[in-house]
Structure formats: C-alpha cells, structure tokens
Short mmCIF file of C-alpha atoms in Angstrom, two decimals:
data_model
loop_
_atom_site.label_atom_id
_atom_site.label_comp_id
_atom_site.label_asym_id
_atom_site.label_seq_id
_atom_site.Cartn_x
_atom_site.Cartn_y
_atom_site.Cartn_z
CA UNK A 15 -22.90 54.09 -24.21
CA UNK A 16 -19.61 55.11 -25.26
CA UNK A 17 -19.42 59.00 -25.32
CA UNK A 18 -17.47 60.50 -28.18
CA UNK A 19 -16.25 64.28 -28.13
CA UNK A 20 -14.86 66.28 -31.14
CA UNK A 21 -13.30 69.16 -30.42
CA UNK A 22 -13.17 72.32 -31.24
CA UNK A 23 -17.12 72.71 -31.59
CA UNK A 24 -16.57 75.27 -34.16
CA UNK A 25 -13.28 76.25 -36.66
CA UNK A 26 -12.86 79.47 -38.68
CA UNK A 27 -9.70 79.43 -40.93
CA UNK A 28 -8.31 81.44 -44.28
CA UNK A 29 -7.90 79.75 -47.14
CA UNK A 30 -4.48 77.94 -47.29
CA UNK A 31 -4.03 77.62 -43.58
CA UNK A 32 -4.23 74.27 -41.99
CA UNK A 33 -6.28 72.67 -39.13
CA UNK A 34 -6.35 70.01 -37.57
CA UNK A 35 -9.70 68.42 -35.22
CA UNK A 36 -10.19 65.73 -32.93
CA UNK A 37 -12.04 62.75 -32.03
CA UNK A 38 -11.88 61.12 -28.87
CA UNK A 39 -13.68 58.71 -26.36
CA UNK A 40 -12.73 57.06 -22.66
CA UNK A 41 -13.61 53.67 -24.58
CA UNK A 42 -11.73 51.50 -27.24
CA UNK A 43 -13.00 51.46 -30.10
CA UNK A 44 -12.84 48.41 -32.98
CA UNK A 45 -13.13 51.40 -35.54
CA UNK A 46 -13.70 54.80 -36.47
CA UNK A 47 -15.58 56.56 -39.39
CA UNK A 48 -15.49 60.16 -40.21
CA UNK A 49 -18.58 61.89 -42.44
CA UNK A 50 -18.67 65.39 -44.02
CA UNK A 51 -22.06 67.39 -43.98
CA UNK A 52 -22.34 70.13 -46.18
CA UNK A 53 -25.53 72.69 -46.12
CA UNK A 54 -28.79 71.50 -46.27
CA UNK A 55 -27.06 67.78 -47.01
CA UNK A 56 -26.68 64.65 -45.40
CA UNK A 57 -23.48 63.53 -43.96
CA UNK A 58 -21.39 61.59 -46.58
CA UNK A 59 -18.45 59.46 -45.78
CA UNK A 60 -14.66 60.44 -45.97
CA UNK A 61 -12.82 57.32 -44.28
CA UNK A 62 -12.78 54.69 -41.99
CA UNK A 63 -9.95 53.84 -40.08
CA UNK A 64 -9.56 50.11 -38.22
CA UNK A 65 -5.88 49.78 -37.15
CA UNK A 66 -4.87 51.21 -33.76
CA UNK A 67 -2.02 54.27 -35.54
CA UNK A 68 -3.61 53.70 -38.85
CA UNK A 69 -2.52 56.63 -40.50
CA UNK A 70 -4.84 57.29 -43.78
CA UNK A 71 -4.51 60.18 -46.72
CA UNK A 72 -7.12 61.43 -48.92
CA UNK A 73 -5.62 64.22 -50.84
CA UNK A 74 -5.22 66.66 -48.45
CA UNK A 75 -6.95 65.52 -45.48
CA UNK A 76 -4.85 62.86 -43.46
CA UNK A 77 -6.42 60.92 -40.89
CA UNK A 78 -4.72 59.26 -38.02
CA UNK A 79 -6.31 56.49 -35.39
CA UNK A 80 -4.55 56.93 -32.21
CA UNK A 81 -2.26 54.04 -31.42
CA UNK A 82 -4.56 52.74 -28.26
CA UNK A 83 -7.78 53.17 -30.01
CA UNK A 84 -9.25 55.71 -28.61
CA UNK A 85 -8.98 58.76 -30.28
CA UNK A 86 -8.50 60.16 -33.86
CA UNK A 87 -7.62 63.46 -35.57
CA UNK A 88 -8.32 65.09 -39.26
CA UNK A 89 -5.76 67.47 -40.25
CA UNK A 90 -6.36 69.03 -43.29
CA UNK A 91 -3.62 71.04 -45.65
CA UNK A 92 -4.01 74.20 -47.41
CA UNK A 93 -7.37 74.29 -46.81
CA UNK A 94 -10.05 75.58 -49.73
CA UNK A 95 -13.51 77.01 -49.17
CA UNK A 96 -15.01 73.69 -50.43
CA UNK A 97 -13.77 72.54 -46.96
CA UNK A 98 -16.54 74.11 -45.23
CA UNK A 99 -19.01 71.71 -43.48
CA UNK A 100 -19.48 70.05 -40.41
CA UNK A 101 -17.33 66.68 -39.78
CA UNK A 102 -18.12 64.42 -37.84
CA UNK A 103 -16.09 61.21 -35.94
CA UNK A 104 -18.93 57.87 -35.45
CA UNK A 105 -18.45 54.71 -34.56
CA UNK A 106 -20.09 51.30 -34.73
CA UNK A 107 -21.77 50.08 -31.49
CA UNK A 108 -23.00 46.48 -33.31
CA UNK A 109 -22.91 44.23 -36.01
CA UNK A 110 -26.30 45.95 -37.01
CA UNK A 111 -24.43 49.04 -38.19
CA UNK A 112 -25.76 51.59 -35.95
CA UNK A 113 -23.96 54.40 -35.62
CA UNK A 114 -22.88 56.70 -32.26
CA UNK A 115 -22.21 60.06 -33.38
CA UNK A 116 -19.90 62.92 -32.16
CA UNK A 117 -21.95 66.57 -31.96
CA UNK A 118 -19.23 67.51 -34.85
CA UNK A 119 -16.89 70.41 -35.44
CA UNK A 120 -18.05 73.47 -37.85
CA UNK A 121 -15.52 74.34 -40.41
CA UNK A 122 -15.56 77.48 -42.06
CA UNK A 123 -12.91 78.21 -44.60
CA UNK A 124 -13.13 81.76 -45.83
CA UNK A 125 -11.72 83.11 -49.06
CA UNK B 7 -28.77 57.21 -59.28
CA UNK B 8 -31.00 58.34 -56.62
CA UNK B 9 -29.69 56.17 -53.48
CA UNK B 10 -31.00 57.60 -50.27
CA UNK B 11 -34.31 59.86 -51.15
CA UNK B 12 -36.77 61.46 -48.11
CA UNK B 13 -40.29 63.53 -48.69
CA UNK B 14 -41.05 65.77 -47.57
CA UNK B 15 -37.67 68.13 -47.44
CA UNK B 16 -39.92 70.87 -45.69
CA UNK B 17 -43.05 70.70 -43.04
CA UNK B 18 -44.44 72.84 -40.52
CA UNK B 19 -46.66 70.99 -38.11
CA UNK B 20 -49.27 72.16 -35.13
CA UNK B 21 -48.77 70.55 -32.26
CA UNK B 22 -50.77 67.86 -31.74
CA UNK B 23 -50.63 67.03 -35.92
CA UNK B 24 -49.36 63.59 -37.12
CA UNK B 25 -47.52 63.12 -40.24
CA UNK B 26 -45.36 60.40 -41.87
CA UNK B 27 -41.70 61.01 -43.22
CA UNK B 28 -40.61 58.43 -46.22
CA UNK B 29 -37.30 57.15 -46.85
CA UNK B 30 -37.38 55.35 -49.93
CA UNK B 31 -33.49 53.77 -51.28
CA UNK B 32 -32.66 51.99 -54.84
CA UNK B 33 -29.68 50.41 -53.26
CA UNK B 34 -31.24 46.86 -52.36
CA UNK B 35 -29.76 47.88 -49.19
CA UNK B 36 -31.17 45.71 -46.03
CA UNK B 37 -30.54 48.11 -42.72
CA UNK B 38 -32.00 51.40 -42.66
CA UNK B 39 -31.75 53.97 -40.16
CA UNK B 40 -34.11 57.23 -39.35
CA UNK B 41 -31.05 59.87 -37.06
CA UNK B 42 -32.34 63.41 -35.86
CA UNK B 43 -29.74 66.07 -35.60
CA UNK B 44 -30.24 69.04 -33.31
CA UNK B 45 -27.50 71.96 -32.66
CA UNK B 46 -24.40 70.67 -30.35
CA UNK B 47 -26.37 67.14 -30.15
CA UNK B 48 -24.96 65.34 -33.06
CA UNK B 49 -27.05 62.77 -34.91
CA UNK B 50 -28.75 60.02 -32.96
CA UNK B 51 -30.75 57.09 -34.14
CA UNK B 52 -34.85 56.80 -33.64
CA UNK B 53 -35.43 53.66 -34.71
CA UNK B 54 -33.79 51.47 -37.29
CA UNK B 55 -34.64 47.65 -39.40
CA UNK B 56 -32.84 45.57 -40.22
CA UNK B 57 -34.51 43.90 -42.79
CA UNK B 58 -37.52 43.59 -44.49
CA UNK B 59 -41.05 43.18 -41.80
CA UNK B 60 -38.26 44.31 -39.15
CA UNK B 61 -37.95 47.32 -36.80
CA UNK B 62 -36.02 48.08 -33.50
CA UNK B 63 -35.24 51.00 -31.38
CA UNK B 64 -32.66 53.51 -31.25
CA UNK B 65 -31.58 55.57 -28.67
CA UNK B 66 -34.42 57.85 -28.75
CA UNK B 67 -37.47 56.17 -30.02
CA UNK B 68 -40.04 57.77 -27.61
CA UNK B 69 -42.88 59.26 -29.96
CA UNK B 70 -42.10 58.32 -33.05
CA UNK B 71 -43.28 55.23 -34.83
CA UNK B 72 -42.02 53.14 -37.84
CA UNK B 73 -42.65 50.61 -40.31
CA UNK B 74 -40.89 49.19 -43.04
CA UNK B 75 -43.42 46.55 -45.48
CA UNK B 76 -41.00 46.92 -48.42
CA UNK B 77 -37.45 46.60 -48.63
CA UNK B 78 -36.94 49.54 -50.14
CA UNK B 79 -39.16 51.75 -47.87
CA UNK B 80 -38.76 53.08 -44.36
CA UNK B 81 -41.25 55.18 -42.84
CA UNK B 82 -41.06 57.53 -39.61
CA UNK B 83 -44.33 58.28 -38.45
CA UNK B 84 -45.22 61.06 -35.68
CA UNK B 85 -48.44 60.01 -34.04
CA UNK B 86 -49.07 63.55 -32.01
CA UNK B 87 -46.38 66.07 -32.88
CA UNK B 88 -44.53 67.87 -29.92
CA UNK B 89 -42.20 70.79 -30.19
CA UNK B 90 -39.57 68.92 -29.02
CA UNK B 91 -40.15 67.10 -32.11
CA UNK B 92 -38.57 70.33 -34.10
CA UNK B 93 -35.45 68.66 -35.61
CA UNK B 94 -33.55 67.98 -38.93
CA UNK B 95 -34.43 64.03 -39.26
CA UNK B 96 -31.78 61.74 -41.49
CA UNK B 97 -32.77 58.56 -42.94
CA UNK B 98 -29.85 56.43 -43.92
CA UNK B 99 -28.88 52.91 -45.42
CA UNK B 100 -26.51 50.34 -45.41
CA UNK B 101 -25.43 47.19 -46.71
CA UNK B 102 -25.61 43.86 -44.44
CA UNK B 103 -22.27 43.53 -43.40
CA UNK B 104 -19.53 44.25 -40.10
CA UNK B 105 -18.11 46.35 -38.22
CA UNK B 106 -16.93 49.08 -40.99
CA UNK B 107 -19.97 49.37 -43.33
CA UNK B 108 -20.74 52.96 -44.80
CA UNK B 109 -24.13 54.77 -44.48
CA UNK B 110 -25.61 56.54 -47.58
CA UNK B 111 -28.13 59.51 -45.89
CA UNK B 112 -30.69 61.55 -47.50
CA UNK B 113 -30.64 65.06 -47.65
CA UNK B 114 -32.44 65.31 -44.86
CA UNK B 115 -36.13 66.42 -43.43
CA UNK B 116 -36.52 69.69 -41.99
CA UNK B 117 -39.65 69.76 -39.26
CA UNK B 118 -40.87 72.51 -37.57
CA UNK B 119 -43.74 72.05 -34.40
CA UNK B 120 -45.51 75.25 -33.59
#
C-alpha cells in the first residue's frame, strides 16, 4: 500500500498571506487528486493532475505534480477565510476507483 | 439535485447495538464507496461495489457489513457496535470509468459508541 503524507498537519494563516502544502509518497503514482472538506461536509473535489510537472490553476490555488511523479504541492494566493478546510492529496490504487487518502492538512485562514 | 445523500447525520449507539447507515445517490452512478475518517487517520475505505448485487472489501472491513440490492442504494450495516466504531463514516460515488474519475461524498455520518 502506497503511503501518502501531506504535510504540515495543520496551517494557520492571515488573510492575504500565501501557503503553500504538500503531498508526497516513496511510490509513483499514475495520478493525483486533491479534495477540500469544509465543516461538517464531505470532501469535494478541486483537481486532478496526470502529467509528471503538470502544473494546473484554479483561480488562486495552483497545483503542481512533481516532475517524477511522486509528489505534489497546493499553493494558494492571497488567501480568504473561505479557504478554511481540510485538503486532502488521494490517489487511485485500481481501475475500481478506490481511493488512498492522505490524513490531510487543516487550513485556517483568519480574518 | 441531491447526488450523494446519508441517514442518519447523527447516532449515539450502546455498545453492543446494531444499526444500518444508508447511502442513497440520484446519479445512476455504478461504484459506491462507504470511507471512515478519524483525527490524523485520513479517510479509508470499509467496503465498496461496484455494481449492482456487488460488494468487496476495503482496507478496513472488519465489523461492518454491506449490501447494495439497488443501484442506487448502499448500505453499511454494524452488526454489534464497538467503540472503536466511533467515527465520521463517508459514503461516496462514482462513475464507471479509469484511472482519474471524481467521487461525489455525502455529508457525512457522525457515530458515537458509548
């Protein structure tokens, strides 16, 4: 089983600053999804990135897929309070669609 | 549209208790998914089907049942609750296809075992 870690566990930023966390695993892997939970919600899905230094924008949050296809990183600008939330990095383990979750980093993004 | 829906949001269970979670999705999708997510543990996947009359295991499928008659339906069923059992459980869905498909979740279950 291939072990992903996100790092850090757990973000606290001001409004407007950036950040930047990480996803990354001893194994290659054919792609990379990363979810958004909010509160008392389930996880809902921001990208997915294939290509090994896939580079992918969504407004303010740019996500990269490391070149050898192992890691991956969500940096997000100017961050807003509707940033909070836990993200987390998962990846596909078969053609069944399971998915292998990181534990997920905490973002707080205070006024 | 209501996608992913589970009931109940909420229950508090003696050990010992059984209940049944339902997933229920308007999607037509054909592979569901019941996760649990615990602090620091991420999500990981109890049991999932892949279609209709189908069900497999997950990673941790040890005391927990499932059964999925109609499409549409998934059910997660806890025979003799444990505290260990205490957990936030997901059910999700997706469409039959590869590698990159995206899951819809419901808003989650919340169980507590006294």
């Amino acid at each position: 089983t291939q072990l992903l870690e996100q790092s850090p566990q757990f973000l606290s930023i001001q409004e407007g600053e950036n950040l930047t966390v990480y996803c990354n695993s001893s194994s290659v892997f054919s792609s990379l999804q990363w979810y958004r939970q909010e509160p008392g919600e389930g996880p809902v899905l921001l990208v997915t990135v294939v290509t090994g230094g896939e580079v992918k924008k969504l407004k303010r949050l740019t996500f990269q897929f490391g070149d050898a296809r192992k890691d991956s990183s969500l940096h997000i600008t100017a961050a807003q309070t509707g940033d909070t939330g836990l993200y987390l990095c998962a990846i596909k383990t078969d053609s069944w669609g399971k998915l292998q979750f990181g534990a997920g980093t905490q973002v707080v993004v205070t006024p | 549209n209501a996608g992913v829906t589970q009931t109940p949001k909420f229950r508090v269970l003696k050990t010992g208790q059984s209940m049944t979670l339902l997933c229920a999705q308007d999607m037509n999708h054909e592979y569901m998914y019941w996760y649990r997510q615990d602090p620091g543990m991420g999500l990981r996947l109890i049991h999932y089907s892949v279609g209709e009359g189908t069900t497999a295991k997950g990673e941790v499928p040890d005391g927990y049942n499932v059964s999925r008659l109609k499409k549409q339906n998934f059910l997660l069923g806890l025979e003799s609750a444990a505290p260990s059992q205490t957990s936030v459980y997901f059910c999700a869905s997706s469409y039959r296809q590869g590698l990159t498909g995206e899951l819809f979740f419901g808003e989650g279950s919340r169980l507590t075992v006294l």
